[in-house]
Short mmCIF file of C-alpha atoms in Angstrom, two decimals:
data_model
loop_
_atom_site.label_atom_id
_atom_site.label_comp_id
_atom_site.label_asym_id
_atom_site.label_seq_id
_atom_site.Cartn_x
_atom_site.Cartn_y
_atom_site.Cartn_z
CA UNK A 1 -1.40 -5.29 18.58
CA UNK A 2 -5.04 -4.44 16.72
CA UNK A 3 -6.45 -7.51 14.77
CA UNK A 4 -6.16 -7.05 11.25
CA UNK A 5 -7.75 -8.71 8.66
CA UNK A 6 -7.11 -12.39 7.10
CA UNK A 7 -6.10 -10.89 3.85
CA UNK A 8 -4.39 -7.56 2.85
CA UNK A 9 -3.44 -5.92 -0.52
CA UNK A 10 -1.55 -2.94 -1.22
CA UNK A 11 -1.32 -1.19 -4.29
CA UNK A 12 1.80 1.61 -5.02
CA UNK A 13 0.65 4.07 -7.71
CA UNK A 14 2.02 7.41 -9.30
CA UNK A 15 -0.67 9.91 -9.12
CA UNK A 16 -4.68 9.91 -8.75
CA UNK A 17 -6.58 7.96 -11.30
CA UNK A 18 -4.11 5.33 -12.15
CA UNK A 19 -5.09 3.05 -9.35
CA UNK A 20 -8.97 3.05 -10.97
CA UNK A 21 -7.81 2.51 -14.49
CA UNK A 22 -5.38 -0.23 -13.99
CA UNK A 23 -7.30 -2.05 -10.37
CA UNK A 24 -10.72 -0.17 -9.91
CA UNK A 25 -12.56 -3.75 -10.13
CA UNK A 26 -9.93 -5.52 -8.38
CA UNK A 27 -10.07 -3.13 -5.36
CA UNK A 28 -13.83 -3.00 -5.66
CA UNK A 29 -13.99 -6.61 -5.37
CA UNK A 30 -11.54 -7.40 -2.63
CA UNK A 31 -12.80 -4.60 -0.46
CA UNK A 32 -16.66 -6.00 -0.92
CA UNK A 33 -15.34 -9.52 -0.07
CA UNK A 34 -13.79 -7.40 3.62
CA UNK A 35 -9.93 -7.73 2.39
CA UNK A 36 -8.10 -4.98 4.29
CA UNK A 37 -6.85 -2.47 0.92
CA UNK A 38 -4.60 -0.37 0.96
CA UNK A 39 -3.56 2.24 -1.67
CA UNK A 40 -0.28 4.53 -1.68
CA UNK A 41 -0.33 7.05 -4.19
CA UNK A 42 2.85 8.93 -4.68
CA UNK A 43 1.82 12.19 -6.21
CA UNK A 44 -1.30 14.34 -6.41
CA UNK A 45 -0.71 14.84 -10.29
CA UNK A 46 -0.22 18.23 -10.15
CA UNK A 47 1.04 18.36 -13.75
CA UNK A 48 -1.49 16.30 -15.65
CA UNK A 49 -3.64 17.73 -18.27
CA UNK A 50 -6.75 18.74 -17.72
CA UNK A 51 -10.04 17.69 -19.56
CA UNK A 52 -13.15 19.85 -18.82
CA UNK A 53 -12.94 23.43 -20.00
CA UNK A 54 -14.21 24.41 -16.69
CA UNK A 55 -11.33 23.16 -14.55
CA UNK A 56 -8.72 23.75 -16.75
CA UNK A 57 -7.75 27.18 -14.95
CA UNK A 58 -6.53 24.71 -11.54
CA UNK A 59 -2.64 24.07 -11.90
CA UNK A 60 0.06 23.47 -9.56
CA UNK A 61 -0.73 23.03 -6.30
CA UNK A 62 -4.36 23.92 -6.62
CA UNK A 63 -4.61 20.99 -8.89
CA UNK A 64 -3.23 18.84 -6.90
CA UNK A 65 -5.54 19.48 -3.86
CA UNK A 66 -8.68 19.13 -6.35
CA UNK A 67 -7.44 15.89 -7.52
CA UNK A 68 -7.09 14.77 -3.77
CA UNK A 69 -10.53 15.37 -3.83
CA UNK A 70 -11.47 13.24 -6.44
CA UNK A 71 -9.13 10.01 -4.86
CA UNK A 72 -11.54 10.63 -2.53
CA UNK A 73 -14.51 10.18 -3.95
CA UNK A 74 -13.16 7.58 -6.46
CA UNK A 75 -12.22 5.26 -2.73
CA UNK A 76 -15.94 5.85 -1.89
CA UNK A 77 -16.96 4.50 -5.23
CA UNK A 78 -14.93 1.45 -4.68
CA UNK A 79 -15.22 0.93 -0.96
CA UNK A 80 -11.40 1.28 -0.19
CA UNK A 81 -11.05 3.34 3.30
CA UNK A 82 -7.24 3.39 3.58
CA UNK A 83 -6.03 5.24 1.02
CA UNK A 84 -3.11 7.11 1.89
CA UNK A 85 0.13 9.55 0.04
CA UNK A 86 3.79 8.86 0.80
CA UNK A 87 5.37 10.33 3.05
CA UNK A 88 2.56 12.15 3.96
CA UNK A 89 0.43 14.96 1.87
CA UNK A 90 2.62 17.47 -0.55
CA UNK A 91 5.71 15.52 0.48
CA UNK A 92 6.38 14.37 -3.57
CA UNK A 93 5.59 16.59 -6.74
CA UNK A 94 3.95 15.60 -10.01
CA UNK A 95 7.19 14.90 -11.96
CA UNK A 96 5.85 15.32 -16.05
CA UNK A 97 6.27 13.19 -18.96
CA UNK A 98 9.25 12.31 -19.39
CA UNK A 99 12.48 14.57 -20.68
CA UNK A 100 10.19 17.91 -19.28
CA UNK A 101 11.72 20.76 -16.92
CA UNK A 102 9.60 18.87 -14.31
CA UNK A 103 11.70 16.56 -14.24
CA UNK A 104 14.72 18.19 -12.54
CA UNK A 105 12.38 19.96 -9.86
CA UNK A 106 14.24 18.52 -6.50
CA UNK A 107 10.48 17.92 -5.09
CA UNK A 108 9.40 15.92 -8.12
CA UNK A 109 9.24 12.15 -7.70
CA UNK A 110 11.55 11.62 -10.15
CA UNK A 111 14.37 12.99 -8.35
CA UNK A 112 13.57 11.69 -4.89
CA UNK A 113 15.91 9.45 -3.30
CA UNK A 114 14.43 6.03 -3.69
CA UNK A 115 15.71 4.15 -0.42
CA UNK A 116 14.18 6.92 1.35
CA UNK A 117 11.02 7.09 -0.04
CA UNK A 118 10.76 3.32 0.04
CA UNK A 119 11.77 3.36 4.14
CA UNK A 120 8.29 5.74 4.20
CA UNK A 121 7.02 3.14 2.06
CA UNK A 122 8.16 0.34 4.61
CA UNK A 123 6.77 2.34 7.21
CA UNK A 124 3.13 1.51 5.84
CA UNK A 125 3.89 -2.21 5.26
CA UNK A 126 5.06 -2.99 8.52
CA UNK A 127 1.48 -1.19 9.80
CA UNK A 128 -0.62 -3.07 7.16
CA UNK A 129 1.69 -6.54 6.70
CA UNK A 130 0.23 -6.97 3.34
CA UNK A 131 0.42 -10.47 1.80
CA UNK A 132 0.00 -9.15 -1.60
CA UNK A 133 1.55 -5.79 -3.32
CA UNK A 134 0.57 -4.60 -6.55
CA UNK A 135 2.99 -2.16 -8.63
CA UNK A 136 3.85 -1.29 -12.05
CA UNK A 137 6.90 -2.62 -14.25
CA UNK A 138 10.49 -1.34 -14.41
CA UNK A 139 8.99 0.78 -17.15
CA UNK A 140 6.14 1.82 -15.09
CA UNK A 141 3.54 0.44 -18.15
CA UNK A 142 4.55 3.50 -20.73
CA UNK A 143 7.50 5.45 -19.38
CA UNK A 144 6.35 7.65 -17.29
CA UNK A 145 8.79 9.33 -14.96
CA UNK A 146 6.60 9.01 -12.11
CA UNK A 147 5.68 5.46 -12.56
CA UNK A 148 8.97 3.79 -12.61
CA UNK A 149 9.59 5.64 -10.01
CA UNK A 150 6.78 4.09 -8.18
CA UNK A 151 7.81 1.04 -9.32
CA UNK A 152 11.58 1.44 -7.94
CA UNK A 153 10.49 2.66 -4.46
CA UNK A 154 7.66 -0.28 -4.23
CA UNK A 155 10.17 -3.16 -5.00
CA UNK A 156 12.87 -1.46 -3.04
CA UNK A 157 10.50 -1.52 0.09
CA UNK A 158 9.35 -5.06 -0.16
CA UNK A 159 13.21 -5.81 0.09
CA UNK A 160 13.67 -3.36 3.02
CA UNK A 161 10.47 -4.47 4.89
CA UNK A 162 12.11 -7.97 5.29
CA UNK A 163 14.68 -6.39 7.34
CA UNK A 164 12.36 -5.00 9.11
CA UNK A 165 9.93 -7.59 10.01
CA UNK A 166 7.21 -8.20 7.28
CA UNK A 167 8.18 -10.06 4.17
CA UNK A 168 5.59 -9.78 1.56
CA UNK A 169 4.85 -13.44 0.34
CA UNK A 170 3.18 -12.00 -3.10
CA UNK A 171 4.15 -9.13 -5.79
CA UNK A 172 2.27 -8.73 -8.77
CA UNK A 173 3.04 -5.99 -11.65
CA UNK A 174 -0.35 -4.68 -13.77
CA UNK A 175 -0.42 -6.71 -16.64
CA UNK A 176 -2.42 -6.65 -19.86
CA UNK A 177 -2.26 -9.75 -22.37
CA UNK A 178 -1.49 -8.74 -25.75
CA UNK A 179 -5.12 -11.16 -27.23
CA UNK A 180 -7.39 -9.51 -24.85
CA UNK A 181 -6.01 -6.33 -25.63
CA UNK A 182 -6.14 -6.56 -29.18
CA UNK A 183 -9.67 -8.21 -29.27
CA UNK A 184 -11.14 -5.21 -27.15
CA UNK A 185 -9.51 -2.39 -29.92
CA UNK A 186 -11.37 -4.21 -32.57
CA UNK A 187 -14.54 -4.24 -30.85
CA UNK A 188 -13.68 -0.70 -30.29
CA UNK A 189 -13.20 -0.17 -34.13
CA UNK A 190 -17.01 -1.02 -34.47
CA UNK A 191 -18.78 0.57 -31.65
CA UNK A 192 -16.35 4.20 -32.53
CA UNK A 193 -18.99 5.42 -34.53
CA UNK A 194 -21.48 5.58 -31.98
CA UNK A 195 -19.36 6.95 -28.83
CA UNK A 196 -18.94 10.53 -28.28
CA UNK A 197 -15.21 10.12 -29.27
CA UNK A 198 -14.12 11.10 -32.67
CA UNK A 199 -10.48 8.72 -32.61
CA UNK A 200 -9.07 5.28 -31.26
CA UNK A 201 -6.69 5.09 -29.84
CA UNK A 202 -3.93 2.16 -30.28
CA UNK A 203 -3.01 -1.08 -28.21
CA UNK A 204 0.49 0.84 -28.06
CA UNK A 205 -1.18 3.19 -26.22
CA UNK A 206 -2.56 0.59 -23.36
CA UNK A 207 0.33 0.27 -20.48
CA UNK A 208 1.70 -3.24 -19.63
CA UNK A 209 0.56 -4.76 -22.62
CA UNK A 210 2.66 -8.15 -23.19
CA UNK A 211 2.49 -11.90 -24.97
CA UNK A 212 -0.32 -14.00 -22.98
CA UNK A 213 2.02 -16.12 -21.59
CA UNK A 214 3.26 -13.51 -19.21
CA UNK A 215 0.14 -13.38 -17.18
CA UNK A 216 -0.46 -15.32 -14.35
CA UNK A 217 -3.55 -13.75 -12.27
CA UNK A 218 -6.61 -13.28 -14.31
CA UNK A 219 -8.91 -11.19 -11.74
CA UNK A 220 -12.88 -11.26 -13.33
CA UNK A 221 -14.22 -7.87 -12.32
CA UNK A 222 -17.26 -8.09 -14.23
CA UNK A 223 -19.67 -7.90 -11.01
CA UNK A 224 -17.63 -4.74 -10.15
CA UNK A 225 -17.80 -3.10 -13.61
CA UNK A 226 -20.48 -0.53 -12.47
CA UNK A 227 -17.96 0.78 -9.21
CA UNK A 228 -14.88 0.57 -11.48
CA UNK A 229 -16.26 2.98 -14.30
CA UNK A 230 -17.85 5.12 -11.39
CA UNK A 231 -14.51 5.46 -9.70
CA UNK A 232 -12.71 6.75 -13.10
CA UNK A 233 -15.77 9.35 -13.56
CA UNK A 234 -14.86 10.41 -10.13
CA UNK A 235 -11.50 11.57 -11.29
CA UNK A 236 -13.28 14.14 -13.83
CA UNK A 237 -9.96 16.13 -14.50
CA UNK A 238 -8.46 13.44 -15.98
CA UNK A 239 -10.94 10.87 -17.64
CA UNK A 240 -14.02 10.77 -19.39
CA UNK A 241 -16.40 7.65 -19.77
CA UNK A 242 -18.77 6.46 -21.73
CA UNK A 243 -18.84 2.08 -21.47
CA UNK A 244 -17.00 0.30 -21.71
CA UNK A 245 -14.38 2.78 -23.23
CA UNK A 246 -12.97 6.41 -21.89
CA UNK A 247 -10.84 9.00 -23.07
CA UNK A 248 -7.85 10.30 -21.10
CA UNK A 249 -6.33 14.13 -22.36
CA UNK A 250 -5.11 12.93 -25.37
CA UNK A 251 -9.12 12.47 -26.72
CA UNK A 252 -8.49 8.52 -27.70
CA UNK A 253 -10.99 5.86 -27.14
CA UNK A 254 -9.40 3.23 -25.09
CA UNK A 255 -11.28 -0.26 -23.49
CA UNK A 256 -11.77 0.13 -19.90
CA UNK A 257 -11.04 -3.49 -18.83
CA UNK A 258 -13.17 -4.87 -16.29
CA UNK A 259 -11.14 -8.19 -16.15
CA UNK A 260 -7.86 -7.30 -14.96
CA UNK A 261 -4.80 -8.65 -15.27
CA UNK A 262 -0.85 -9.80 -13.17
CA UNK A 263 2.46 -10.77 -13.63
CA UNK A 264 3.45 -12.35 -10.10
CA UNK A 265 6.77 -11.86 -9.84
CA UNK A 266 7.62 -12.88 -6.55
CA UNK A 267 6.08 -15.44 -5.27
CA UNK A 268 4.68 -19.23 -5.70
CA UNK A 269 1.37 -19.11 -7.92
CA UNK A 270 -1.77 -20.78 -6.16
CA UNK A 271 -2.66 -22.48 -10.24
CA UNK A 272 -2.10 -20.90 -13.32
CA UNK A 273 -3.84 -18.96 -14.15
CA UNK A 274 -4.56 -17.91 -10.55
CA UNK A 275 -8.18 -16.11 -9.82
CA UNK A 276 -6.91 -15.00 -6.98
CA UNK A 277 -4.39 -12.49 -6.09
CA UNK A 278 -4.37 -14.19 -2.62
CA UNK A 279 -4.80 -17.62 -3.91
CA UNK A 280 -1.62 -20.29 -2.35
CA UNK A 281 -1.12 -18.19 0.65
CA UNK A 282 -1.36 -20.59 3.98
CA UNK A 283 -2.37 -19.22 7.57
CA UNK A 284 0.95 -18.45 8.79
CA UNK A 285 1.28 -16.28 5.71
CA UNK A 286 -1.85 -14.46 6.51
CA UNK A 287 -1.11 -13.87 10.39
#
């Protein structure tokens, strides 16, 4: 069997771009410290709205093969070589926001069959033995069809892959705690005049946000600011930046959080808060 690395995370998004909004530092700086990560993505986004006037004729599938292009270069940004789609390229649509026709398409996400999907799903854990995954919520942060979904198929897998051989010893959900989210909007209240964006928007609009005392893992990105932002400029369709804040379609300043921030939810906690996704794992837990 080939050597892997003492420590492995993988991370179970929706479509391009999420995993540099809600991890780009925390992949940045596990990959520079040699941790083996891993990224899933479950979509190309073929549905999302596009930003720059110049791009905004790609739909469909033509979207969804630019916006494999930018993963790409986003993974550069942050170092991350494995970096792969479920199931295998084109093998899960773009599903919509929710209550859309997309949403009924049999090749959306949304109306895959979750055990299956998560057995493709084990199929990468059982190559990778991770000891930490990363996910969203039940709610998948704000709703969105395609993120619950991610969320179901990721937490169904970690229960199939024990089964199978691998049990994950660490799950974490994205987290944001309600204080540090509310103290960035108000620093983005006084720097709005001078950005390029006209409107704020609201700590309702941030996914995951919850009370402080739902976090466990506080993960300081700071060093890894520079690769974070870089990686969310690589997905150009989607997001605009100017730091520290961006715009997604919608044309709303929100903070782009270099500290980033867990629920574990499975698990024993190394301290709390843990700085350390990894942090109470012993060797036979990393073998």
């Amino acid at each position: 069997m080939t050597e892997l690395p003492d420590r492995r995370l993988l991370l179970v998004h929706a479509h391009p771009d999420d995993e540099s909004i809600n991890n780009g530092a925390t992949m940045a700086r596990y990959a520079a410290e040699g941790v083996r990560v891993t990224l899933v993505t479950c979509t190309l986004g073929e549905h999302g709205e596009v930003i720059p006037p110049e791009l905004r004729h790609l739909t469909g599938t033509e979207l969804g093969e630019h916006r494999l292009g930018e993963l790409t270069a986003a993974m550069r940004e942050l170092g991350v070589e494995d970096f792969r789609l479920l199931g295998g390229r084109g093998r899960y649509e773009d599903s919509g926001m929710m209550g859309i026709a997309d949403n009924d398409d049999p090749a959306s996400l949304w109306q895959a069959d979750v055990d299956r999907a998560a057995r493709e799903l084990v199929e990468v854990i059982l190559e990778v033995r991770p000891q930490v995954l990363v996910t969203y919520d039940p709610d998948g942060g704000y709703g969105h069809p395609d993120h619950i979904q991610a969320h179901r198929i990721a937490m169904r897998a970690a229960e199939l892959a024990v089964d199978a051989g691998w049990e994950i010893p660490k799950v974490y959900w994205n987290r944001v705690p309600r204080t540090a989210a509310d103290e960035a909007f108000a620093r983005l209240q006084a720097d709005l005049p001078g950005l390029p964006f006209g409107k704020a928007a609201t700590v309702a609009d941030v996914p995951g946000v919850v009370a402080d005392d739902r976090i466990t893992t506080v993960i300081d990105g700071t060093a890894h600011a520079a690769a974070k932002a870089a990686a969310m400029r690589a997905h150009a369709t989607q997001i605009e930046v100017a730091e520290p804040y961006f715009v997604l379609s919608n044309e709303l300043a929100q903070p782009l959080f270099t500290t980033e921030y867990y629920e574990l939810v499975r698990g024993e906690p190394g301290s709390r808060p843990e700085s350390d996704l990894f942090a109470g794992l012993t060797s036979p837990e990393a073998s």
